CSV table of C-alpha atoms in Angstrom, one decimal:
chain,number,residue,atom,x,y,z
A,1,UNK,CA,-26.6,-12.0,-29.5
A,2,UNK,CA,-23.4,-12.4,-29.4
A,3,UNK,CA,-21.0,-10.2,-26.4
A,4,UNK,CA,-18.3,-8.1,-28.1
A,5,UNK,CA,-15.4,-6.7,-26.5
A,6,UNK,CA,-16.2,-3.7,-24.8
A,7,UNK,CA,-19.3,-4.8,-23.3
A,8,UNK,CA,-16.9,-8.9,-22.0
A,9,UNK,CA,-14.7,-6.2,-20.2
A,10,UNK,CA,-17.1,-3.6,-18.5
A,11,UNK,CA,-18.5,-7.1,-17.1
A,12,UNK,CA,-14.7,-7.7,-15.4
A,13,UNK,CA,-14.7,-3.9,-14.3
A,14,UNK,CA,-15.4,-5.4,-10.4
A,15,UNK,CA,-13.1,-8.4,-10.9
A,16,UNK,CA,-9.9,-5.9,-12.1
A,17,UNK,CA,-10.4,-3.8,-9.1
A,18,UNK,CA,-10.1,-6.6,-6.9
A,19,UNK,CA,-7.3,-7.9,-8.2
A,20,UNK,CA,-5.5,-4.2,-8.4
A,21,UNK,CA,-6.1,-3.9,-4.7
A,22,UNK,CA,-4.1,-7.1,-4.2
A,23,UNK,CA,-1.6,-6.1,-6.3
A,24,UNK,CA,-1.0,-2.8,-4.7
A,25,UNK,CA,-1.7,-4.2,-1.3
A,26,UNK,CA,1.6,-6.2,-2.1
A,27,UNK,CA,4.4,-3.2,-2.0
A,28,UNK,CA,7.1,-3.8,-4.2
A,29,UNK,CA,9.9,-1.3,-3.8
A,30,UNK,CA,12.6,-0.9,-6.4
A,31,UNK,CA,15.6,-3.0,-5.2
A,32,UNK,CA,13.3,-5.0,-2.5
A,33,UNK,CA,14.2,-8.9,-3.8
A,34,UNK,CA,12.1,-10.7,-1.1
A,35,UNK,CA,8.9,-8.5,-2.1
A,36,UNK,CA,9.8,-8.2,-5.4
A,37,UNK,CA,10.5,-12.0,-5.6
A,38,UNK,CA,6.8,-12.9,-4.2
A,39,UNK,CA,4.8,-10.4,-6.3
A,40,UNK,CA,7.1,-12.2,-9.5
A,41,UNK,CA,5.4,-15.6,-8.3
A,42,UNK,CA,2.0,-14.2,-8.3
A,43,UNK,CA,2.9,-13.3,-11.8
A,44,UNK,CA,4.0,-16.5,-13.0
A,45,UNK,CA,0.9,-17.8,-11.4
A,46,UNK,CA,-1.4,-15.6,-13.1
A,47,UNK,CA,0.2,-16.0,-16.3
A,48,UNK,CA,0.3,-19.7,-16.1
A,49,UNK,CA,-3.5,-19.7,-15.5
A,50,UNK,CA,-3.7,-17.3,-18.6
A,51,UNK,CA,-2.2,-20.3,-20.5
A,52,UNK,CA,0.9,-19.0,-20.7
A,53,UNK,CA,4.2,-21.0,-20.1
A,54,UNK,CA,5.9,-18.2,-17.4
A,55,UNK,CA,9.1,-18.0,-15.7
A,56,UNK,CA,11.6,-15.6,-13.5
A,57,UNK,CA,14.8,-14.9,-14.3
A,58,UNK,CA,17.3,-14.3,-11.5
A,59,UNK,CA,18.6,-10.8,-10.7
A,60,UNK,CA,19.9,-9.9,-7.5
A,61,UNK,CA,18.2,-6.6,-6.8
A,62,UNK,CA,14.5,-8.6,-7.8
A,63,UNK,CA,13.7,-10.8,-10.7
A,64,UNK,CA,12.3,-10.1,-13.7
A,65,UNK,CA,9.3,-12.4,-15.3
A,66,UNK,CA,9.0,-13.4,-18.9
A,67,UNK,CA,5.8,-15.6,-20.5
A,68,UNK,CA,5.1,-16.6,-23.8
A,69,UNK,CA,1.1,-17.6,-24.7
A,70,UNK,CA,0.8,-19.4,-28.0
A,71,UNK,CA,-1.2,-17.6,-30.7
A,72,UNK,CA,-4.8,-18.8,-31.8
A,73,UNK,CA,-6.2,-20.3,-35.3
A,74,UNK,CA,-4.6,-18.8,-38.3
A,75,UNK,CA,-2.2,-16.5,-36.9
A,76,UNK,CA,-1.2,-18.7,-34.4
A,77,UNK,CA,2.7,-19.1,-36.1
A,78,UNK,CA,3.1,-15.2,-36.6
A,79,UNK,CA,5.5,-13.2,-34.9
A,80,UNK,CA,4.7,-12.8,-31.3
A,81,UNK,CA,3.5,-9.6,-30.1
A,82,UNK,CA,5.7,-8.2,-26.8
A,83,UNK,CA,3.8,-5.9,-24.1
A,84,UNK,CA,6.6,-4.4,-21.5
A,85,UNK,CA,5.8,-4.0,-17.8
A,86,UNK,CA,7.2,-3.6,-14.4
A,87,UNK,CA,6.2,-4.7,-11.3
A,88,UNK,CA,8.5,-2.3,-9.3
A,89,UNK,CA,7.4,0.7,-8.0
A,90,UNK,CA,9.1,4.1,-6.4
A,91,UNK,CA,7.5,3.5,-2.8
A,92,UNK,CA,8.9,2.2,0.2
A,93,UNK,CA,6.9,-0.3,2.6
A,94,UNK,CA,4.4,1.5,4.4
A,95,UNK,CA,2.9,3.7,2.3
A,96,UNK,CA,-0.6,1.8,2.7
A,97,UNK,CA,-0.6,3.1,6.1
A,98,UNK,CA,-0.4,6.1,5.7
A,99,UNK,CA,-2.1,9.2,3.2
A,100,UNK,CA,-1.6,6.9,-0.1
A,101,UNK,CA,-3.7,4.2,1.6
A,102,UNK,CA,-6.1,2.6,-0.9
A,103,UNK,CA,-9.2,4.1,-1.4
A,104,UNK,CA,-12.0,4.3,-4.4
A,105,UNK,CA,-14.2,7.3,-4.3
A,106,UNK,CA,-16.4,9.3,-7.0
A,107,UNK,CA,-15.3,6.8,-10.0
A,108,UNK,CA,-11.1,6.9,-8.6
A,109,UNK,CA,-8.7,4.8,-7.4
A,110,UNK,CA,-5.9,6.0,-5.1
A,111,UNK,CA,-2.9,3.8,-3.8
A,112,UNK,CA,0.9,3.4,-4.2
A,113,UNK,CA,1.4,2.0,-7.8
A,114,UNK,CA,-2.2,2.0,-9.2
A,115,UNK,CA,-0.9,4.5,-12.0
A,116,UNK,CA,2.5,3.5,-12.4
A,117,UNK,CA,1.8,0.9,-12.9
A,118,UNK,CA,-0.2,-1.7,-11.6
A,119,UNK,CA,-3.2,-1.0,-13.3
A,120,UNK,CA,-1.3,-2.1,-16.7
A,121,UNK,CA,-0.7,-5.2,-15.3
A,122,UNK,CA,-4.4,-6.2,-14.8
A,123,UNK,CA,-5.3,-4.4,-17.6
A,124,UNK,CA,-2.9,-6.8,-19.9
A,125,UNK,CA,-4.3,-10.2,-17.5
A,126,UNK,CA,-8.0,-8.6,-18.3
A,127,UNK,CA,-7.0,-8.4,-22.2
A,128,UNK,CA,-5.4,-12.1,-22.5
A,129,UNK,CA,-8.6,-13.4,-20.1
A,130,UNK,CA,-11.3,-11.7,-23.2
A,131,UNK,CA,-9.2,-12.6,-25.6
A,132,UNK,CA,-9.7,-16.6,-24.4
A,133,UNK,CA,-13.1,-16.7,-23.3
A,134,UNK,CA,-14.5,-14.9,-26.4
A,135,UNK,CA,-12.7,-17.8,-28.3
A,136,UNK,CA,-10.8,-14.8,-30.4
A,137,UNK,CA,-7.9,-15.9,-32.7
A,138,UNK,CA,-4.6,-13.7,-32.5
A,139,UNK,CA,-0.6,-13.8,-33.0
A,140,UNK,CA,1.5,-15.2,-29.9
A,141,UNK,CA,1.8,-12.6,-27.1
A,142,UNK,CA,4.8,-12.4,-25.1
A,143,UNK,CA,5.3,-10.2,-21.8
A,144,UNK,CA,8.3,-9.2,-20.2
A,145,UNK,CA,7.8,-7.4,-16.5
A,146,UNK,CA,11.0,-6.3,-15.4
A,147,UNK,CA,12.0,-6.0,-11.2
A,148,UNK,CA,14.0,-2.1,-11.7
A,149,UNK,CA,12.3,0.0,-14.5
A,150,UNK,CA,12.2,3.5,-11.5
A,151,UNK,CA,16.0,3.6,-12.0
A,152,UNK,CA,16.2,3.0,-15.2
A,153,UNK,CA,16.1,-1.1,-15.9
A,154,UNK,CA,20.0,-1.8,-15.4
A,155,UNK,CA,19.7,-5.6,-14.9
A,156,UNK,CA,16.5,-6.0,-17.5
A,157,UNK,CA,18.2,-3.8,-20.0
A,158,UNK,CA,20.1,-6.9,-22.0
A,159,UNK,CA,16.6,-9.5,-21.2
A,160,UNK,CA,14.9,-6.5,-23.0
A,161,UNK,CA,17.2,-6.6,-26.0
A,162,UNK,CA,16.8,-10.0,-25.7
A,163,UNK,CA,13.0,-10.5,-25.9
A,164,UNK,CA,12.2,-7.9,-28.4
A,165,UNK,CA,14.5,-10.0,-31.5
A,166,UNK,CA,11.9,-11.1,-33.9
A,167,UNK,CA,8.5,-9.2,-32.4
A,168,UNK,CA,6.2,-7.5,-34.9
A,169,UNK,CA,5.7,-4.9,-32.2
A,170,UNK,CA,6.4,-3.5,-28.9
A,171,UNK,CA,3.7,-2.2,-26.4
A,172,UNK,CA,4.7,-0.5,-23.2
A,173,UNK,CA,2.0,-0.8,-20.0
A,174,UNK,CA,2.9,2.5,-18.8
A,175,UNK,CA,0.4,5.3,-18.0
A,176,UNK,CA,-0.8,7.0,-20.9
A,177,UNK,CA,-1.1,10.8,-21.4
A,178,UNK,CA,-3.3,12.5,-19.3
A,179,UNK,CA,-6.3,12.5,-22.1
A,180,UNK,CA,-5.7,8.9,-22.5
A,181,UNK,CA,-3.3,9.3,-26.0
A,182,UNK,CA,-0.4,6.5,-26.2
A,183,UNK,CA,3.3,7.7,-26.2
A,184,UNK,CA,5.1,7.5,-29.8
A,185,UNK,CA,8.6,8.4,-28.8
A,186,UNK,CA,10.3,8.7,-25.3
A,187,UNK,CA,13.3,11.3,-24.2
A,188,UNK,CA,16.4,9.4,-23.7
A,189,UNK,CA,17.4,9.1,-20.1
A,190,UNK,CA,20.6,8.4,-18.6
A,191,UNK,CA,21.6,8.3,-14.8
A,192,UNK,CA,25.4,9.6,-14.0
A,193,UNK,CA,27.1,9.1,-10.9
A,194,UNK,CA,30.2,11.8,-10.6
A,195,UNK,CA,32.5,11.0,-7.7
A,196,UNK,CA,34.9,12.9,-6.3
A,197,UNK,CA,38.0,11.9,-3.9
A,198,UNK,CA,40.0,14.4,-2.4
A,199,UNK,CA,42.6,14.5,0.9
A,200,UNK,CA,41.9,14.9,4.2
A,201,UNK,CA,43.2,17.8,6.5
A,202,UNK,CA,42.1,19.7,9.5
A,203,UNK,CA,40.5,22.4,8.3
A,204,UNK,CA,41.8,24.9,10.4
A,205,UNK,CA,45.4,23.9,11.6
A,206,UNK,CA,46.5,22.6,7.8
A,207,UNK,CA,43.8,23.6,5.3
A,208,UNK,CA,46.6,24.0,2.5
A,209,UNK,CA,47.3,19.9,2.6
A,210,UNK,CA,43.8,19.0,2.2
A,211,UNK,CA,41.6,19.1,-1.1
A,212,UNK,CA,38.2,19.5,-0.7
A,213,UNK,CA,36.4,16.9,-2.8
A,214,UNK,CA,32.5,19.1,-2.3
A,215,UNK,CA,34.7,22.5,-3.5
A,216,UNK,CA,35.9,20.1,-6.4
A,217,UNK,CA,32.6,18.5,-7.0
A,218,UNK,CA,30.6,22.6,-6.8
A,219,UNK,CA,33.3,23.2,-9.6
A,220,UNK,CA,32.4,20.1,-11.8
A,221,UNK,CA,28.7,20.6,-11.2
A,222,UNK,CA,28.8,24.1,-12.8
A,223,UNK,CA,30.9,22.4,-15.9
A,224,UNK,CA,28.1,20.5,-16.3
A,225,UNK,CA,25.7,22.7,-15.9
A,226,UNK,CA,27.7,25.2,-18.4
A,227,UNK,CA,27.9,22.2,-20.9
A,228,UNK,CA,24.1,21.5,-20.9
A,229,UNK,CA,23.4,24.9,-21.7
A,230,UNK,CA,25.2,24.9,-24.5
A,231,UNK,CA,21.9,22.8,-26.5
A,232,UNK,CA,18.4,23.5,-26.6
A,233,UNK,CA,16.7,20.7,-25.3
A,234,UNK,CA,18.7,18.7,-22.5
A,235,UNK,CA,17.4,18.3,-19.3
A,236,UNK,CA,20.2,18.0,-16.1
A,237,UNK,CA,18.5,17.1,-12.7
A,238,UNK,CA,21.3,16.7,-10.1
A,239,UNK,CA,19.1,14.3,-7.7
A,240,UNK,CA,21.4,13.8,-4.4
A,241,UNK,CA,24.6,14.8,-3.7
A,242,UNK,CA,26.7,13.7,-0.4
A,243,UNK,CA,30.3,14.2,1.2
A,244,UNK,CA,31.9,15.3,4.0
A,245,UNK,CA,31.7,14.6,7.7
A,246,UNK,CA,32.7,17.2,10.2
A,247,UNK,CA,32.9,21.0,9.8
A,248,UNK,CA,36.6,21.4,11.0
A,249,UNK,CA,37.7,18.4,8.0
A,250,UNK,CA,38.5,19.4,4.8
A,251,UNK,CA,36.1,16.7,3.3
A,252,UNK,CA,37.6,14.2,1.1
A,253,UNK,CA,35.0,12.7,-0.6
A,254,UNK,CA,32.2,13.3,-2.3
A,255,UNK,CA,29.4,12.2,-5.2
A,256,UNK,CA,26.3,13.3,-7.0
A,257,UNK,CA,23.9,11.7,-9.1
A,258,UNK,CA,22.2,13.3,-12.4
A,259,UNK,CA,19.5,12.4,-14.4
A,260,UNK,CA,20.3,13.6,-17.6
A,261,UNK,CA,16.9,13.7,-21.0
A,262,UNK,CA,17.7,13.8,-24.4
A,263,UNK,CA,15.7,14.2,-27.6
A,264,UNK,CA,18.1,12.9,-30.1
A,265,UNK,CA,20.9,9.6,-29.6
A,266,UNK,CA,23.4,12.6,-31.4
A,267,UNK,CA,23.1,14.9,-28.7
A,268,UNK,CA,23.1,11.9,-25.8
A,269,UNK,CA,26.3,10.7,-26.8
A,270,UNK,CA,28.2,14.1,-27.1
A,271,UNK,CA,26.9,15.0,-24.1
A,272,UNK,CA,27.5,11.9,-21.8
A,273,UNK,CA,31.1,11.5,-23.6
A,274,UNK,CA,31.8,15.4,-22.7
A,275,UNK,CA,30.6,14.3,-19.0
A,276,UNK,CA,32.6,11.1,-18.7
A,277,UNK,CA,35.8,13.1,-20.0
A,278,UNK,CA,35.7,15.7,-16.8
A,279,UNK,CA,39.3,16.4,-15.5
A,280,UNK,CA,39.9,18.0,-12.0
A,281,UNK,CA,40.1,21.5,-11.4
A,282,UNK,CA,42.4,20.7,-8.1
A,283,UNK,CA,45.7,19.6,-8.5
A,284,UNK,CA,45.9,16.0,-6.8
A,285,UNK,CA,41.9,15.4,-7.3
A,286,UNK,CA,40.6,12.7,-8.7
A,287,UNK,CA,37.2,12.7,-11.2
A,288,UNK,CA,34.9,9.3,-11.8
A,289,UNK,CA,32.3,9.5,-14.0
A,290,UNK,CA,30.0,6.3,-14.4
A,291,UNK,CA,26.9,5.8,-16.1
A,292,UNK,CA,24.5,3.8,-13.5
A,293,UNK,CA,21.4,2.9,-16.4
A,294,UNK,CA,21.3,4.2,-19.6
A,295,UNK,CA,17.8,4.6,-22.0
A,296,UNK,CA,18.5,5.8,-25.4
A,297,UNK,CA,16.4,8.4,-27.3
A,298,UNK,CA,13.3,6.5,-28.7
A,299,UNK,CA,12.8,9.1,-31.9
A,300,UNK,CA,9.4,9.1,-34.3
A,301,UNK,CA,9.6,6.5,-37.1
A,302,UNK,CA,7.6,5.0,-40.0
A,303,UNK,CA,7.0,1.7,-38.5
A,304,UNK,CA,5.8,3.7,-35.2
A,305,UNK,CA,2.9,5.3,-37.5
A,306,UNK,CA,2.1,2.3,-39.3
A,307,UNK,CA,1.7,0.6,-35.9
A,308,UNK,CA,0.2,3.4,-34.4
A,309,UNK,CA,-2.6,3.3,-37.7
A,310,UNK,CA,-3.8,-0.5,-36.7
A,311,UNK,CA,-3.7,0.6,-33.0
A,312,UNK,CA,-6.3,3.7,-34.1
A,313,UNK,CA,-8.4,0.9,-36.5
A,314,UNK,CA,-8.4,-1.8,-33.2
A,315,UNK,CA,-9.4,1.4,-31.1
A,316,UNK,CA,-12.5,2.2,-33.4
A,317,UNK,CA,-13.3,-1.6,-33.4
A,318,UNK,CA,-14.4,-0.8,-30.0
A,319,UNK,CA,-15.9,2.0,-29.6
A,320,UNK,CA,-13.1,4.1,-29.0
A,321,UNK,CA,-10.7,6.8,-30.4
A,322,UNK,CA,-6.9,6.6,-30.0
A,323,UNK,CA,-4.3,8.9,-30.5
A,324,UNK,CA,-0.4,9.6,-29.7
A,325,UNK,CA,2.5,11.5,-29.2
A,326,UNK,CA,5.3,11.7,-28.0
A,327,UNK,CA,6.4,12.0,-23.9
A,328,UNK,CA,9.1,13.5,-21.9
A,329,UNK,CA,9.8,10.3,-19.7
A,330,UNK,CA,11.7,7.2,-20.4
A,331,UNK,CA,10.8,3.6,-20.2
A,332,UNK,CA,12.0,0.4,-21.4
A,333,UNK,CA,10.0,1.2,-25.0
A,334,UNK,CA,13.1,3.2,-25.2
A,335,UNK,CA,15.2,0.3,-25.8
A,336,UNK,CA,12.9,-0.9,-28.1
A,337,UNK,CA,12.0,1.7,-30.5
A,338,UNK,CA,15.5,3.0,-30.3
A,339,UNK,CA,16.4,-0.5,-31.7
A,340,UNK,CA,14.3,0.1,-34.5
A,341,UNK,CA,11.2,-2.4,-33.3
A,342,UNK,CA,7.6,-0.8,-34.5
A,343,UNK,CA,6.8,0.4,-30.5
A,344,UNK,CA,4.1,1.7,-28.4
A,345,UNK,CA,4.0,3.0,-25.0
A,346,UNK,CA,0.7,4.1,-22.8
A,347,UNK,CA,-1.7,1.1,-22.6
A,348,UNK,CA,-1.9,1.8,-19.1
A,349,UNK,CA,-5.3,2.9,-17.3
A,350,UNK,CA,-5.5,7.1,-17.7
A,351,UNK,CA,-5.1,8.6,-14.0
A,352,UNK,CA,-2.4,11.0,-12.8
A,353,UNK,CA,-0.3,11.5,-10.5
A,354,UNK,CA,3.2,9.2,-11.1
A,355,UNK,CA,5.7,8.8,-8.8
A,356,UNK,CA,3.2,11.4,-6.4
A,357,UNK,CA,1.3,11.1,-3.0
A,358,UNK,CA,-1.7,11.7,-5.0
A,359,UNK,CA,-1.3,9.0,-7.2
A,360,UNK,CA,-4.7,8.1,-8.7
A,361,UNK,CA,-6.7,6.7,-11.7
A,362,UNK,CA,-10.2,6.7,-13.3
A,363,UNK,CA,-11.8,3.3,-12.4
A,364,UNK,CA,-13.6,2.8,-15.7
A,365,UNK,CA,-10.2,3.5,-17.3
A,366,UNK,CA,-9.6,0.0,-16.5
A,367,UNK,CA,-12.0,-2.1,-18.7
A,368,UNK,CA,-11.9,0.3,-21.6
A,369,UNK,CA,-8.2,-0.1,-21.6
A,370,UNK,CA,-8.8,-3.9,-21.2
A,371,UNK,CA,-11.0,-3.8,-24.5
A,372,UNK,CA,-8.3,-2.1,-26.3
A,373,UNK,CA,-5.3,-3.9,-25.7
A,374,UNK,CA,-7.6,-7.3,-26.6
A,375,UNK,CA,-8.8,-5.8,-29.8
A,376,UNK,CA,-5.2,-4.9,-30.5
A,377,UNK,CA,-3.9,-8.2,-29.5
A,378,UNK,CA,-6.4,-10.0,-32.0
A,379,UNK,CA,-5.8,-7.7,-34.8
A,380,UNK,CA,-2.3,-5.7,-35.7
């Protein structure tokens, strides 16, 4: 009788935990090249056994890896097929050591990275390895894992452009929803840095020469806050803010950092032009908006349903019901759908907990995702 699909991959169920605990035994931190750097060899390494010709590309915060395998049998000229990773995570070194040590009990997985997103890395290594020992024939497959997706892809932005031109589709390894659905359209998401430089002066002997840069950055904050409340469905986070030294200086400067959602690209740009045109309040300080990463909007289109339809018919050939909508957070499927390439996001194992202590997912999420992604490889 011949094996199918779902029953190849519960047989690597052992085989992708073991190689997810070496992954996330190997912390990667956003913006850490030397670790970030080794785990993109392993990559290239695994990808090259996968019969893929693999390589980095240089960035100085971490390189990115892209591979190319060459399509099967009749399809084997079609337009490649491009899955979206990243090999960064949010963690600093040491988290293994601590309460997000790796750990498998009552069917799940806990450890820094296993849900965002690790596990869609072996998941997509499980999916290429079926795909080739079941002898299946399907379209090229191309795979980009970028080094700085957890602040927002600002060196990998232009190598995703890049790498999407002339793919019939574009499938993002982030985590899924929570019941498993994949995500059809993404918030945009835009970082802003606002800094603020104002003049010294002791703060009690000669506070009328000084300009506070924090009083002047309070001031812009609520301009913002003002302008954002002004539409129905913007998000404004102000993540960090810092200035200042001493109590008895009037501070000079200052800075925060926002993370700014959007549903529509029409709203994003009035929104981050109104931010990047703030003028001082204070006579004599001086306002600098920059934009730090930048993912646009990702909105609902035809060519996401008709991909989504042959994602639902390759999930039925195995046993298993997809669905999707759309998410809140942004990833680098926002570039791509936003660029008008048919896209899908959420082949990820399901789990919970992103970017959390409890950071988990369901062990026999693994395989079942690994049959999914290699029926939809050998079929859209």
């Amino acid at each position: 009788m011949e094996i199918g699909l779902p029953q190849a991959a519960a047989g690597q169920a052992t085989q992708m935990l073991g190689r997810l605990h070496e992954y996330v035994a190997h912390e990667t931190p956003t913006g850490d090249s030397d670790a970030l750097n080794a785990f993109a060899d392993r990559l290239v390494a695994r990808y090259g056994e996968l019969g893929a010709t693999a390589r980095r590309v240089p960035s100085a915060t971490g390189d990115h890896v892209v591979a190319n395998l060459p399509g099967r049998g009749p399809r084997a000229d079609d337009e490649p097929v491009l899955f979206l990773g990243h090999h960064d995570t949010v963690w600093p070194v040491g988290q293994l050591a601590g309460p997000m040590s790796w750990r498998e009990q009552d069917g799940i997985v806990h450890g820094p990275g296993v849900f965002d997103m690790k596990g869609g890395l072996v998941v997509l290594e499980t999916a290429l390895e079926l795909v080739a020992e079941l002898g299946l024939d399907h379209r090229p497959v191309r795979i980009v894992v970028v080094a700085d997706e957890e602040v927002g892809s600002p060196t990998a932005r232009e190598l995703v452009i890049a790498e999407s031109a002339g793919v019939v589709a574009s499938l993002g390894l982030e985590p899924p929803h929570p019941n498993g659905d994949l995500k059809t359209a993404r918030r945009g998401s835009s970082r802003v840095r606002i800094e603020i430089t104002g003049r010294e002066a002791h703060a009690a002997l000669d506070p009328g020469t000084g300009i506070s840069a924090i009083d002047e950055l309070l001031d812009q904050l609520i301009t913002v806050r003002s302008l954002v409340a002004t539409y129905d469905e913007v998000l404004c986070n102000v993540g960090t803010i810092s200035g200042g030294g001493r109590t008895n200086v009037v501070p000079g400067i200052a800075s925060a950092e926002l993370g700014f959602r959007f549903v529509d690209p029409e709203t994003e740009r009035a929104v981050l032009d109104a931010v990047a045109g703030l003028e001082p309040v204070r006579d004599g300080a001086q306002v600098r908006v920059s934009v730090l990463s930048n993912r646009p909007a990702w909105q609902p289109s035809g060519s996401g349903g008709d991909l989504l339809a042959k994602i639902v018919t390759a999930g039925r050939s195995v046993g298993q019901q997809v669905g999707g909508r759309p998410a809140a957070g942004a990833a680098d499927t926002n570039v791509t759908g936003s660029l008008g390439v048919p896209s899908l996001d959420g082949f990820g194992p399901r789990g919970k907990g992103a970017h959390a202590t409890h950071e988990q997912i369901i062990a026999a999420a693994l395989p079942e995702r690994a049959a999914l992604v290699a029926a939809v490889i050998t079929t859209i």
